[in-house]
């Protein structure tokens, strides 16, 4: 089993880091005695995204903690910073006392976000390196104990959402998020931090390379991983995410490049062939950089779970087959219930009816899909993995706004029968010949956009899905 780690926007319910401000929102300029805005232009900023000045008549503001789920945190926290400046606190926090380079604050248990307001900063030595910690000295550990404990038993950690891979604008290595930047909630988590987590846990990292990343980016990233990753660990390398999926910009890019290069006159086939070509180039670069350790690099070629033909096309070139170590799909169950064709009817179902249909789905259509892809993998002489997996109960194409459907799907994810369904699903994957299954996702606050998490927030320690997955791991 493996796990996708949920992305870390400022509203995240998962807190992996001892520095709780690692997922703070970017600074926003607010005018004194004026309505809230996201849009006022920022003043000159440092390379690590702190303001060099506070414009007259304004202050700068950041959500340090936005989620209402904070019972897992101590009430009294310490804000530490370098440089010189003055911060105030608003919303869900009050200032207790302060000293040189630190403030002590108390967070309340209301829904109000914990907001930092920067009123002054020294242009010659701007306030920077802001940390929000439970221990005054920070403890020396990058990751929270509870987060590390939740990863035990996993064999791979996929960083697709940490890296904000979908629709990524990153092209050159100097554009990447770097450790110490304050706006990582907008930029994504640095590769250095991904490697640090892999080293700390002893779990293999699964990297998804931005679709626009140039050759220099790929080479520099490979060098960083080679130099910093524990040499005992393998690594999975995948070009972007779901390049077959038309909802993402990486699909349009691959289609345009495939047509430009004349890989096929059919747009979708050209798209898939470019996916195979660029995947091969990226993986080959990692292998060249790793040199004598190149066998540690596991080349991932992904296809659409419902359509084995996509895998054949992606791997149609000798170059692709030479660089492939595994085929990966996302064998979700329950997708069709949130589509425009079915959502209105499904929203009127009882939970009993929904689970009756889901049981048929998992035992029938989903298992058939797994078997078909397993046969494709066997024919190509490659193991079959899942880059994402689990339930897919969510409204799509406008159906996410159906409140009855949303409530039904959330209730289903919380129901003990979902745990039983996961056990059947996981057993079916194994029986079909599936290998590494990387579940989606670690933690997620359920709502109109889905109920993706094994857990919903840091206040939970178990759930039906969680128990099923860990029962499978420990079996």
C-alpha positions as a printed NumPy array, in Angstrom:
array([[  0.   ,   0.   ,   0.   ],
       [  1.02 ,   3.583,  -0.612],
       [ -0.586,   6.944,   0.021],
       [ -1.116,  10.175,  -1.865],
       [ -0.475,  13.105,   0.451],
       [ -3.154,  15.77 ,   0.288],
       [ -2.205,  19.206,  -0.992],
       [ -1.521,  21.916,   1.556],
       [ -3.513,  25.053,   0.714],
       [ -4.056,  27.457,   3.594],
       [ -7.413,  25.815,   4.404],
       [ -5.909,  22.327,   4.806],
       [ -7.106,  20.124,   7.65 ],
       [ -3.814,  18.181,   7.72 ],
       [ -0.807,  19.627,   9.53 ],
       [  2.295,  17.604,   8.614],
       [  4.848,  20.137,   9.865],
       [  5.886,  21.296,  13.318],
       [  5.961,  24.755,  11.738],
       [  2.22 ,  25.271,  11.387],
       [  2.835,  28.354,   9.244],
       [  4.307,  26.18 ,   6.478],
       [  0.844,  26.155,   4.896],
       [ -0.051,  29.771,   5.69 ],
       [ -1.687,  31.869,   3.   ],
       [  0.406,  34.323,   1.041],
       [  0.613,  37.896,   2.293],
       [ -2.207,  40.173,   1.153],
       [ -2.27 ,  43.958,   1.349],
       [ -5.221,  45.308,   3.343],
       [ -6.147,  48.966,   3.607],
       [ -6.886,  50.388,   7.037],
       [-10.657,  50.774,   7.612],
       [-11.469,  49.231,   4.212],
       [-13.135,  45.938,   3.18 ],
       [-11.068,  42.755,   2.875],
       [ -9.37 ,  42.228,  -0.477],
       [ -7.159,  39.67 ,  -2.197],
       [ -6.291,  41.981,  -5.025],
       [ -4.23 ,  44.994,  -3.942],
       [ -0.716,  44.861,  -5.475],
       [  2.011,  43.619,  -3.169],
       [  4.916,  45.874,  -2.178],
       [  8.477,  44.853,  -3.115],
       [  9.056,  41.336,  -1.786],
       [ 12.124,  39.375,  -0.719],
       [ 13.124,  36.222,  -2.578],
       [ 11.451,  34.175,   0.159],
       [  8.211,  36.144,  -0.288],
       [  8.2  ,  38.523,   2.672],
       [  7.396,  42.226,   2.212],
       [ 10.322,  44.639,   2.221],
       [  8.021,  47.433,   3.384],
       [  4.477,  48.103,   4.565],
       [  2.878,  50.779,   2.349],
       [  1.376,  53.768,   4.208],
       [ -2.232,  53.319,   5.243],
       [ -2.058,  49.514,   4.931],
       [ -1.031,  46.352,   6.705],
       [ -0.243,  42.898,   5.312],
       [ -2.233,  39.881,   6.381],
       [ -1.909,  36.091,   6.287],
       [ -4.093,  33.212,   7.439],
       [ -1.691,  31.206,   9.61 ],
       [ -4.336,  28.583,  10.448],
       [ -7.65 ,  28.594,   8.623],
       [ -9.276,  25.295,   9.533],
       [-11.746,  25.182,  12.407],
       [-10.365,  21.757,  13.35 ],
       [ -7.661,  22.641,  15.851],
       [ -8.447,  20.613,  18.967],
       [ -5.24 ,  18.657,  18.298],
       [ -3.166,  21.794,  18.838],
       [ -2.034,  23.283,  22.099],
       [ -3.839,  26.486,  23.018],
       [ -0.63 ,  28.45 ,  23.508],
       [  1.696,  28.685,  20.515],
       [  4.895,  30.559,  19.748],
       [  5.505,  32.688,  16.673],
       [  9.22 ,  33.013,  15.942],
       [ 10.787,  35.151,  13.248],
       [ 14.055,  36.66 ,  12.072],
       [ 14.569,  40.261,  11.056],
       [ 12.705,  43.191,  12.573],
       [  9.008,  43.992,  12.433],
       [  5.75 ,  44.116,  14.365],
       [  2.956,  41.579,  14.014],
       [ -0.565,  41.726,  15.402],
       [ -3.02 ,  38.856,  15.719],
       [ -6.669,  38.767,  14.807],
       [ -9.598,  36.378,  14.502],
       [ -8.867,  33.128,  16.285],
       [ -5.812,  34.248,  18.258],
       [ -4.723,  36.833,  20.817],
       [ -1.252,  38.038,  21.768],
       [ -0.077,  36.976,  25.23 ],
       [  3.405,  38.494,  25.316],
       [  6.384,  39.129,  23.083],
       [ 10.135,  39.435,  23.096],
       [ 13.009,  39.825,  20.664],
       [ 12.128,  37.683,  17.648],
       [  9.109,  35.932,  19.14 ],
       [  5.461,  36.352,  20.109],
       [  3.399,  34.059,  22.305],
       [ -0.201,  33.726,  21.229],
       [ -3.274,  31.849,  22.398],
       [ -5.588,  30.299,  19.833],
       [ -9.264,  29.968,  20.653],
       [-11.613,  27.143,  19.715],
       [-13.912,  29.169,  17.493],
       [-14.195,  28.792,  13.724],
       [-12.364,  32.095,  13.187],
       [ -9.041,  31.74 ,  11.325],
       [ -5.778,  32.596,  13.058],
       [ -4.65 ,  35.742,  11.255],
       [ -1.269,  37.485,  11.397],
       [ -1.141,  41.175,  10.513],
       [  2.193,  42.727,   9.666],
       [  2.109,  46.39 ,  10.65 ],
       [  5.81 ,  47.236,  10.444],
       [  8.932,  45.745,   8.885],
       [ 12.483,  47.06 ,   8.676],
       [ 13.454,  47.603,   5.001],
       [ 17.092,  47.008,   5.946],
       [ 16.268,  43.755,   7.759],
       [ 12.715,  42.694,   6.864],
       [ 10.821,  40.326,   9.078],
       [ 11.243,  36.817,   7.621],
       [ 11.501,  33.114,   8.448],
       [  8.228,  33.186,  10.37 ],
       [  7.432,  29.952,  12.221],
       [  4.382,  28.995,  14.272],
       [  5.249,  26.19 ,  16.68 ],
       [  3.897,  24.402,  19.722],
       [  7.308,  24.24 ,  21.389],
       [  9.2  ,  27.451,  21.939],
       [ 12.397,  25.992,  20.494],
       [ 10.588,  24.243,  17.633],
       [ 11.8  ,  20.844,  18.892],
       [ 14.244,  20.332,  15.998],
       [ 11.823,  18.002,  14.162],
       [ 10.37 ,  19.051,  10.798],
       [  7.336,  16.745,  10.918],
       [  4.63 ,  16.331,  13.55 ],
       [  4.62 ,  13.015,  15.41 ],
       [  0.953,  12.332,  14.624],
       [  1.603,  12.808,  10.914],
       [  4.556,  10.423,  10.933],
       [  2.537,   7.829,  12.836],
       [ -0.21 ,   7.929,  10.201],
       [  2.294,   6.962,   7.497],
       [  3.479,   3.786,   9.194],
       [  3.045,   0.711,   7.04 ],
       [  3.029,   2.588,   3.735],
       [  5.485,   1.617,   1.004],
       [  5.263,   4.713,  -1.196],
       [  4.301,   8.363,  -0.76 ],
       [  3.008,  10.087,  -3.879],
       [  3.666,  13.829,  -3.91 ],
       [  1.359,  14.858,  -6.757],
       [ -0.727,  17.234,  -4.642],
       [  2.177,  18.402,  -2.481],
       [  3.874,  19.507,  -5.695],
       [  0.691,  21.017,  -7.187],
       [  1.387,  18.981, -10.314],
       [ -1.943,  19.475, -12.057],
       [ -1.854,  22.52 , -14.364],
       [  1.589,  23.426, -13.01 ],
       [  3.178,  26.515, -14.598],
       [  6.721,  25.476, -13.637],
       [  9.182,  25.352, -16.52 ],
       [ 12.662,  26.145, -15.228],
       [ 14.386,  25.044, -12.029],
       [ 14.677,  28.59 , -10.703],
       [ 10.859,  28.863, -10.652],
       [ 10.389,  25.975,  -8.236],
       [  9.204,  26.42 ,  -4.635],
       [ 12.153,  26.58 ,  -2.27 ],
       [ 12.508,  25.868,   1.448],
       [ 11.796,  28.939,   3.547],
       [  9.406,  30.604,   1.113],
       [  6.322,  31.956,   2.855],
       [  3.82 ,  31.334,   0.044],
       [  4.182,  27.561,  -0.297],
       [  0.411,  27.156,   0.079],
       [  0.229,  28.765,  -3.371],
       [  3.435,  27.302,  -4.853],
       [  3.558,  23.748,  -3.533],
       [  5.964,  21.933,  -1.241],
       [  9.691,  21.93 ,  -2.173],
       [ 11.323,  18.773,  -3.476],
       [ 13.813,  19.06 ,  -0.615],
       [ 10.966,  18.632,   1.863],
       [  9.57 ,  15.633,  -0.007],
       [ 12.989,  13.988,   0.149],
       [ 13.304,  14.836,   3.842],
       [ 10.006,  13.074,   4.553],
       [ 11.055,   9.998,   2.594],
       [ 14.31 ,   9.887,   4.547],
       [ 12.569,  10.44 ,   7.884],
       [ 10.05 ,   7.645,   7.307],
       [ 12.069,   5.24 ,   5.181],
       [  9.234,   5.232,   2.629],
       [  9.885,   5.404,  -1.126],
       [  8.965,   8.759,  -2.7  ],
       [  6.811,   8.956,  -5.839],
       [  7.584,  12.139,  -7.757],
       [  5.328,  13.632, -10.45 ],
       [  7.296,  15.941, -12.75 ],
       [  5.561,  19.166, -13.951],
       [  4.463,  18.798, -17.557],
       [  6.214,  21.994, -18.718],
       [  9.475,  21.242, -16.881],
       [ 12.387,  21.692, -19.271],
       [ 15.377,  19.374, -19.511],
       [ 17.378,  21.539, -17.127],
       [ 14.635,  21.31 , -14.505],
       [ 14.523,  17.526, -14.79 ],
       [ 18.3  ,  17.212, -14.546],
       [ 18.596,  19.515, -11.526],
       [ 15.759,  17.747,  -9.748],
       [ 17.341,  14.359, -10.425],
       [ 20.66 ,  15.632,  -9.031],
       [ 18.981,  16.967,  -5.899],
       [ 17.181,  13.682,  -5.278],
       [ 20.35 ,  11.673,  -5.978],
       [ 22.348,  13.769,  -3.523],
       [ 19.782,  13.983,  -0.716],
       [ 17.659,  10.817,  -0.794],
       [ 18.629,   7.905,   1.441],
       [ 20.595,   5.589,  -0.898],
       [ 18.676,   2.597,   0.467],
       [ 15.396,   3.922,  -0.929],
       [ 13.977,   3.435,  -4.426],
       [ 12.057,   6.265,  -6.077],
       [  9.135,   6.343,  -8.474],
       [  9.262,   8.869, -11.317],
       [  6.111,   9.8  , -13.25 ],
       [  5.675,  12.489, -15.875],
       [  2.923,  14.804, -14.625],
       [ -0.442,  13.309, -13.615],
       [ -3.237,  11.855, -15.729],
       [ -1.943,  13.223, -19.006],
       [ -4.839,  11.374, -20.648],
       [ -7.399,  13.436, -18.696],
       [ -8.83 ,  16.361, -20.657],
       [ -9.672,  18.393, -17.544],
       [ -5.982,  19.182, -16.966],
       [ -3.673,  21.532, -18.855],
       [ -1.071,  18.786, -19.167],
       [ -3.456,  16.919, -21.482],
       [ -3.793,  19.888, -23.845],
       [ -0.01 ,  20.397, -23.787],
       [  0.647,  16.757, -24.666],
       [ -1.926,  16.855, -27.456],
       [ -0.399,  20.002, -28.965],
       [  3.135,  18.623, -28.743],
       [  2.115,  15.231, -30.101],
       [  0.459,  16.815, -33.124],
       [  3.364,  19.232, -33.635],
       [  5.833,  16.338, -33.633],
       [  3.669,  14.308, -36.001],
       [  3.274,  11.399, -33.586],
       [ -0.231,  10.767, -34.942],
       [ -2.89 ,  12.558, -36.961],
       [ -5.435,  11.589, -34.306],
       [ -5.315,  14.197, -31.493],
       [ -5.882,  11.79 , -28.589],
       [ -3.43 ,   9.224, -29.917],
       [ -0.851,  11.978, -30.467],
       [ -1.433,  13.109, -26.88 ],
       [ -0.846,   9.629, -25.494],
       [  2.231,   9.023, -27.635],
       [  3.746,  12.299, -26.476],
       [  3.029,  11.223, -22.914],
       [  5.044,   8.074, -23.575],
       [  7.857,   9.981, -25.27 ],
       [  8.259,  12.67 , -22.617],
       [  7.906,  10.132, -19.812],
       [ 10.771,   8.19 , -21.386],
       [ 12.962,  11.287, -21.625],
       [ 12.312,  12.264, -18.005],
       [ 12.946,   8.781, -16.637],
       [ 16.059,   8.327, -18.792],
       [ 17.462,  11.58 , -17.39 ],
       [ 16.935,  10.383, -13.817],
       [ 18.627,   7.085, -14.637],
       [ 21.593,   8.797, -16.255],
       [ 22.018,  11.119, -13.272],
       [ 21.793,   8.204, -10.819],
       [ 24.454,   6.322, -12.787],
       [ 25.43 ,   3.101, -11.019],
       [ 22.325,   3.462,  -8.839],
       [ 19.963,   3.765, -11.813],
       [ 18.037,   0.631, -10.813],
       [ 16.626,   2.588,  -7.878],
       [ 14.669,   4.715, -10.377],
       [ 11.286,   3.134, -11.116],
       [  9.751,   4.49 , -14.305],
       [  5.969,   4.906, -14.096],
       [  3.775,   4.962, -17.207],
       [  0.151,   5.783, -16.439],
       [ -3.026,   5.154, -18.392],
       [ -6.777,   5.51 , -18.041],
       [ -8.213,   2.745, -15.868],
       [-11.359,   2.311, -17.959],
       [ -9.426,   2.12 , -21.228],
       [ -6.533,  -0.369, -21.528],
       [ -5.902,   0.9  , -25.064],
       [ -4.416,   4.074, -23.551],
       [ -1.703,   2.013, -21.875],
       [ -0.865,   0.277, -25.138],
       [ -0.52 ,   3.61 , -26.932],
       [  1.573,   5.242, -24.199],
       [  3.925,   2.239, -24.345],
       [  3.812,   1.788, -28.118],
       [  7.399,   2.934, -28.723],
       [ 10.499,   0.915, -27.93 ],
       [ 11.866,   3.943, -26.082],
       [  8.882,   3.9  , -23.727],
       [  9.049,   0.154, -23.138],
       [ 12.77 ,   0.399, -22.39 ],
       [ 12.12 ,   2.955, -19.64 ],
       [  9.002,   1.398, -18.103],
       [  9.125,  -0.401, -14.77 ],
       [  5.419,  -0.4  , -14.03 ],
       [  2.034,   0.496, -15.454],
       [ -0.179,   2.614, -13.207],
       [ -3.92 ,   3.281, -13.299],
       [ -6.531,   4.797, -10.967],
       [ -9.134,   2.044, -10.449],
       [-11.662,   4.136,  -8.537],
       [-15.114,   2.799,  -7.76 ],
       [-18.365,   4.759,  -7.676],
       [-17.479,   7.436, -10.23 ],
       [-20.632,   7.126, -12.333],
       [-23.013,   7.974,  -9.492],
       [-22.017,  11.639,  -9.561],
       [-22.261,  12.17 , -13.324],
       [-24.974,  14.313, -14.947],
       [-26.574,  11.182, -16.36 ],
       [-27.125,   9.617, -12.93 ],
       [-26.781,  12.212, -10.176],
       [-30.399,  13.384, -10.024],
       [-31.665,   9.841,  -9.585],
       [-28.899,   8.837,  -7.174],
       [-29.519,  11.881,  -4.944],
       [-32.928,  10.398,  -4.067],
       [-31.486,   7.051,  -2.987],
       [-31.258,   5.868,   0.585],
       [-27.882,   4.851,   1.984],
       [-29.028,   1.242,   1.823],
       [-29.735,   1.571,  -1.898],
       [-26.412,   3.293,  -2.544],
       [-24.429,   0.578,  -0.77 ],
       [-26.35 ,  -2.133,  -2.576],
       [-25.339,  -0.564,  -5.892],
       [-21.749,   0.057,  -4.77 ],
       [-21.349,  -3.577,  -3.771],
       [-22.391,  -4.606,  -7.275],
       [-20.016,  -1.995,  -8.755],
       [-16.999,  -3.234,  -6.784],
       [-17.738,  -6.915,  -7.42 ],
       [-18.568,  -6.358, -11.086],
       [-17.466,  -3.382, -13.177],
       [-14.519,  -2.398, -10.959],
       [-13.133,  -5.916, -10.706],
       [-13.539,  -6.443, -14.457],
       [-11.617,  -3.196, -15.05 ],
       [ -8.813,  -4.374, -12.767],
       [ -8.601,  -7.739, -14.53 ],
       [ -8.522,  -6.167, -17.984],
       [ -5.649,  -3.875, -17.006],
       [ -3.852,  -6.756, -15.315],
       [ -4.014,  -8.721, -18.565],
       [ -2.593,  -5.725, -20.429],
       [  0.254,  -5.459, -17.927],
       [  1.029,  -9.182, -18.197],
       [  1.069,  -8.983, -21.98 ],
       [  3.554,  -6.097, -21.765],
       [  5.621,  -7.885, -19.124],
       [  5.175,  -5.186, -16.476],
       [  3.673,  -5.068, -12.976],
       [  0.403,  -3.197, -12.472],
       [  0.174,  -0.441,  -9.853],
       [ -2.448,   2.119,  -8.868],
       [ -1.284,   5.739,  -8.746],
       [ -4.597,   6.646,  -7.071],
       [ -7.343,   4.425,  -5.689],
       [-10.434,   4.262,  -3.505],
       [-13.977,   5.56 ,  -3.699],
       [-14.949,   8.335,  -6.133],
       [-18.284,   9.522,  -4.756],
       [-18.479,  13.132,  -5.891],
       [-20.688,  15.194,  -8.149],
       [-19.023,  16.213, -11.412],
       [-19.834,  18.563, -14.301],
       [-22.132,  20.75 , -12.203],
       [-23.587,  17.974, -10.043],
       [-21.279,  18.986,  -7.188],
       [-23.847,  21.699,  -6.431],
       [-26.566,  19.148,  -5.608],
       [-26.728,  19.361,  -1.814],
       [-28.719,  16.139,  -1.427],
       [-26.122,  14.25 ,  -3.455],
       [-23.3  ,  15.793,  -1.431],
       [-24.928,  14.814,   1.876],
       [-25.539,  11.254,   0.659],
       [-21.944,  10.802,  -0.472],
       [-20.485,  12.222,   2.75 ],
       [-22.717,   9.962,   4.837],
       [-21.653,   6.954,   2.772],
       [-17.981,   7.672,   3.396],
       [-18.623,   7.81 ,   7.153],
       [-20.73 ,   4.651,   7.217],
       [-19.205,   1.412,   8.597],
       [-20.275,  -0.304,   5.364],
       [-17.668,   1.767,   3.519],
       [-14.997,  -0.066,   5.483],
       [-16.423,  -3.416,   4.413],
       [-16.566,  -2.188,   0.824],
       [-12.895,  -1.123,   0.97 ],
       [-11.91 ,  -4.577,   2.212],
       [-13.713,  -6.183,  -0.723],
       [-12.124,  -3.66 ,  -3.085],
       [ -8.589,  -4.238,  -1.792],
       [ -9.017,  -8.012,  -1.932],
       [-10.305,  -7.688,  -5.498],
       [ -7.236,  -5.705,  -6.53 ],
       [ -4.928,  -8.344,  -5.114],
       [ -6.909, -11.168,  -6.718],
       [ -6.762,  -9.41 , -10.091],
       [ -2.969,  -9.339,  -9.923],
       [ -2.555,  -5.729,  -8.859],
       [  0.621,  -4.678,  -7.07 ],
       [  1.366,  -1.416,  -5.278],
       [ -1.855,   0.525,  -4.637],
       [ -1.385,   4.199,  -3.727],
       [ -4.615,   5.378,  -2.114],
       [ -6.114,   8.815,  -2.545],
       [ -5.767,  10.619,  -0.148],
       [ -4.341,  11.112,   3.338],
       [ -6.77 ,  13.668,   4.841],
       [ -9.535,  15.803,   3.365],
       [-12.418,  17.863,   4.708],
       [-15.497,  16.388,   2.962],
       [-17.78 ,  18.602,   0.94 ],
       [-19.072,  19.265,  -2.55 ],
       [-15.679,  18.464,  -4.071],
       [-15.502,  14.995,  -2.563],
       [-14.71 ,  12.932,   0.525],
       [-11.256,  11.83 ,  -0.517],
       [ -9.463,  11.423,   2.793],
       [ -8.892,   8.253,   4.753],
       [ -9.416,  10.717,   7.601],
       [-11.23 ,  14.056,   7.541],
       [ -9.145,  16.149,   9.942],
       [ -6.488,  15.991,  12.643],
       [ -9.139,  15.445,  15.324],
       [ -9.859,  11.972,  13.913],
       [ -7.738,   8.939,  14.651],
       [ -9.808,   6.377,  12.777],
       [-12.607,   5.914,  10.255],
       [-14.168,   2.977,   8.39 ],
       [-11.803,   3.536,   5.45 ],
       [ -8.798,   3.93 ,   7.743],
       [ -9.555,   0.709,   9.612],
       [-10.053,  -1.243,   6.399],
       [ -6.798,  -0.035,   4.874],
       [ -4.725,  -0.689,   7.976],
       [ -6.371,  -4.042,   8.495],
       [ -5.221,  -4.905,   4.969],
       [ -1.692,  -3.648,   5.666],
       [ -1.428,  -5.649,   8.882],
       [ -3.017,  -8.841,   7.543]])
